Tab-separated table of C-alpha atoms in Angstrom:
chain	number	residue	atom	x	y	z
A	1	MET	CA	71.091	8.368	75.035
A	2	PHE	CA	74.482	10.519	75.117
A	3	ALA	CA	75.066	9.066	71.614
A	4	PHE	CA	71.493	9.465	70.523
A	5	LYS	CA	71.647	13.160	71.746
A	6	LEU	CA	74.993	13.441	69.687
A	7	VAL	CA	73.370	12.305	66.416
A	8	ALA	CA	69.968	13.224	66.857
A	9	ALA	CA	69.736	17.333	66.207
A	10	PRO	CA	73.057	17.948	64.536
A	11	LEU	CA	71.643	15.107	61.577
A	12	LEU	CA	68.056	17.051	61.463
A	13	LEU	CA	70.304	20.570	60.755
A	14	ALA	CA	72.074	18.485	58.331
A	15	VAL	CA	69.415	17.651	56.558
A	16	ALA	CA	67.801	21.019	56.717
A	17	SER	CA	70.682	22.491	55.499
A	18	TRP	CA	70.825	20.128	52.427
A	19	VAL	CA	66.992	20.671	51.546
A	20	MET	CA	68.341	24.722	51.757
A	21	ARG	CA	70.719	24.056	49.210
A	22	ARG	CA	68.711	21.656	46.916
A	23	TRP	CA	65.523	23.714	46.815
A	24	GLY	CA	66.677	27.210	47.922
A	25	GLU	CA	66.321	29.391	51.030
A	26	ALA	CA	62.446	29.956	51.065
A	27	ILE	CA	61.712	25.845	51.743
A	28	GLY	CA	65.087	25.385	53.842
A	29	GLY	CA	63.872	28.735	55.978
A	30	LEU	CA	60.321	26.930	56.365
A	31	ILE	CA	62.969	23.316	57.115
A	32	VAL	CA	64.667	25.605	59.863
A	33	GLY	CA	61.848	27.242	61.592
A	34	LEU	CA	61.129	23.531	62.739
A	35	PRO	CA	61.944	22.887	66.088
A	36	LEU	CA	64.761	20.779	65.255
A	37	THR	CA	66.880	21.631	68.574
A	38	SER	CA	63.848	22.280	71.069
A	39	GLY	CA	62.276	19.188	70.076
A	40	PRO	CA	64.885	17.039	70.732
A	41	ILE	CA	65.455	18.750	73.827
A	42	SER	CA	62.242	18.809	75.039
A	43	VAL	CA	61.986	14.813	74.180
A	44	PHE	CA	65.354	14.252	76.300
A	45	LEU	CA	64.400	17.024	79.105
A	46	ALA	CA	61.236	15.148	79.513
A	47	VAL	CA	63.402	11.110	79.911
A	48	GLU	CA	65.693	12.406	81.952
A	49	HIS	CA	64.072	15.100	84.209
A	50	GLY	CA	60.538	14.024	84.156
A	51	ALA	CA	57.200	15.271	82.273
A	52	ASP	CA	56.453	18.004	84.776
A	53	PHE	CA	60.237	19.569	83.975
A	54	ALA	CA	59.327	19.234	80.261
A	55	THR	CA	55.865	20.415	80.545
A	56	TYR	CA	57.060	23.786	82.584
A	57	ALA	CA	60.410	23.687	79.806
A	58	SER	CA	57.446	24.431	77.142
A	59	VAL	CA	56.822	27.623	78.941
A	60	GLY	CA	60.296	28.790	78.109
A	61	SER	CA	59.862	27.743	74.318
A	62	LEU	CA	56.439	29.776	74.030
A	63	VAL	CA	58.945	32.717	75.815
A	64	ALA	CA	61.374	31.960	73.483
A	65	THR	CA	58.996	32.115	70.449
A	66	THR	CA	58.221	35.895	70.921
A	67	ALA	CA	62.342	36.327	71.612
A	68	GLN	CA	62.739	34.638	68.648
A	69	ALA	CA	60.390	37.514	66.589
A	70	SER	CA	62.670	40.101	68.536
A	71	PHE	CA	65.502	38.757	67.196
A	72	CYS	CA	64.775	38.661	63.758
A	73	VAL	CA	63.243	42.622	64.004
A	74	ALA	CA	66.674	43.268	65.677
A	75	TYR	CA	68.904	41.427	62.951
A	76	CYS	CA	67.603	43.198	60.394
A	77	SER	CA	67.271	46.413	61.439
A	78	VAL	CA	70.815	46.779	61.508
A	79	ALA	CA	71.692	44.302	59.127
A	80	LYS	CA	73.232	46.843	56.576
A	81	ARG	CA	75.785	47.586	59.274
A	82	GLY	CA	77.286	43.491	58.811
A	83	TRP	CA	76.844	40.394	60.428
A	84	ILE	CA	78.324	41.253	63.627
A	85	ALA	CA	75.878	43.976	64.647
A	86	ALA	CA	72.949	42.240	62.975
A	87	VAL	CA	74.078	38.777	65.137
A	88	ALA	CA	75.076	41.090	68.268
A	89	ALA	CA	71.360	42.856	67.982
A	90	GLY	CA	69.727	39.689	67.519
A	91	ILE	CA	71.645	38.456	70.263
A	92	LEU	CA	70.608	41.459	72.438
A	93	GLY	CA	66.527	41.574	71.400
A	94	PHE	CA	66.293	37.886	71.854
A	95	SER	CA	67.673	38.590	75.298
A	96	ALA	CA	66.127	41.067	76.703
A	97	THR	CA	63.058	39.718	75.222
A	98	ALA	CA	62.845	36.045	76.638
A	99	GLY	CA	64.073	38.050	80.194
A	100	THR	CA	61.488	40.457	80.632
A	101	LEU	CA	58.920	37.736	79.768
A	102	VAL	CA	60.299	35.028	82.312
A	103	SER	CA	60.362	37.518	84.761
A	104	LEU	CA	56.432	38.417	84.613
A	105	ASN	CA	56.015	34.471	84.980
A	106	LEU	CA	52.663	34.859	82.892
A	107	SER	CA	50.387	32.049	82.349
A	108	HIS	CA	50.840	29.821	79.364
A	109	ALA	CA	47.744	30.602	77.635
A	110	ALA	CA	49.057	34.377	77.912
A	111	LEU	CA	52.714	33.463	76.139
A	112	PHE	CA	51.218	31.796	73.633
A	113	PHE	CA	48.746	34.288	72.493
A	114	MET	CA	51.886	37.238	73.158
A	115	SER	CA	53.675	34.297	70.736
A	116	MET	CA	51.308	34.378	68.149
A	117	LEU	CA	50.714	37.951	68.518
A	118	ALA	CA	54.950	39.054	68.139
A	119	VAL	CA	54.836	36.021	64.810
A	120	TYR	CA	51.695	37.793	63.569
A	121	LEU	CA	53.291	41.055	63.631
A	122	THR	CA	56.718	40.323	62.635
A	123	ILE	CA	55.141	39.183	59.169
A	124	ARG	CA	52.549	41.270	58.991
A	125	TYR	CA	55.126	44.709	59.311
A	126	TRP	CA	58.593	42.803	57.457
A	127	PRO	CA	59.834	45.405	54.827
A	128	VAL	CA	59.216	44.208	51.811
A	129	GLY	CA	62.649	44.345	49.286
A	130	ALA	CA	63.846	43.405	46.029
A	131	PRO	CA	64.510	39.355	46.185
A	132	ARG	CA	67.728	38.944	46.769
A	133	THR	CA	69.072	36.519	43.434
A	134	VAL	CA	72.608	36.412	44.382
A	135	GLN	CA	73.513	32.612	45.887
A	136	LEU	CA	75.305	32.743	48.823
A	137	GLN	CA	78.325	29.927	48.792
A	138	ALA	CA	78.579	28.744	51.909
A	139	ALA	CA	82.492	27.651	53.702
A	140	TRP	CA	82.816	23.902	54.116
A	141	TRP	CA	83.098	23.901	57.697
A	142	ASP	CA	79.534	25.900	58.087
A	143	VAL	CA	77.670	22.678	58.864
A	144	PRO	CA	80.367	20.981	60.161
A	145	SER	CA	80.392	23.668	62.532
A	146	ARG	CA	76.636	24.752	63.213
A	147	MET	CA	76.684	20.442	63.556
A	148	LEU	CA	78.814	20.601	66.466
A	149	LEU	CA	77.459	23.705	67.507
A	150	ILE	CA	73.878	21.864	67.849
A	151	ALA	CA	75.164	18.764	69.675
A	152	GLY	CA	77.005	21.305	72.607
A	153	LEU	CA	73.417	22.944	72.371
A	154	VAL	CA	71.724	19.878	73.289
A	155	LEU	CA	74.381	17.872	75.674
A	156	GLY	CA	74.618	21.501	77.405
A	157	VAL	CA	71.024	22.475	78.225
A	158	THR	CA	69.931	18.496	78.896
A	159	TYR	CA	73.091	18.298	81.478
A	160	LEU	CA	72.621	21.906	83.312
A	161	ALA	CA	68.422	21.727	83.142
A	162	PRO	CA	68.784	20.780	86.355
A	163	LEU	CA	70.963	23.930	87.711
A	164	ALA	CA	69.412	26.219	85.132
A	165	GLY	CA	65.316	25.273	85.764
A	166	PRO	CA	62.866	24.385	83.197
A	167	SER	CA	61.762	27.502	81.867
A	168	VAL	CA	65.255	29.047	81.126
A	169	SER	CA	65.809	25.347	79.353
A	170	GLY	CA	63.050	25.726	77.556
A	171	VAL	CA	63.927	29.704	76.388
A	172	ILE	CA	67.924	28.330	75.979
A	173	ALA	CA	66.693	25.523	73.568
A	174	SER	CA	65.049	27.861	71.558
A	175	PHE	CA	67.400	29.920	70.969
A	176	PRO	CA	68.059	30.621	67.225
A	177	PHE	CA	70.979	28.945	66.633
A	178	MET	CA	69.798	27.893	62.954
């Protein structure tokens, strides 16, 4: 199981990165939008801690969907100030939204509705600008470092899950590391 944890999500990330470089950012974005980290983590949580634990972790995944929309809005709101400010704003937006929603203890149905509404509103009111025509060249260490980060995330979430609890584990598993 340990070896599978080290390989599954990082391999999915490597494939998604290759797809993005091969077919462009739009297709890559669709692939990266899949639950490439939270999906494997959910499976590991179910195997290691039981189906009930994984079910309650899905609450965290629903919370994280809304928090991911907040991440995107916050990131893009300050992106012109540089990537460090944008990442900081995104993390703050994600954390504030996730923390608020976890503390409200809403039902699965309410969280599902809220996440769908957040995604819809983010897409609907996203600023439309000129498409970027410059292809950025990633550093050689980009994919390997993200693979290590994802492996660490999978190991960390699955091993700390009993301490963090299912809801928080689901939120962390869905943080937009990609």
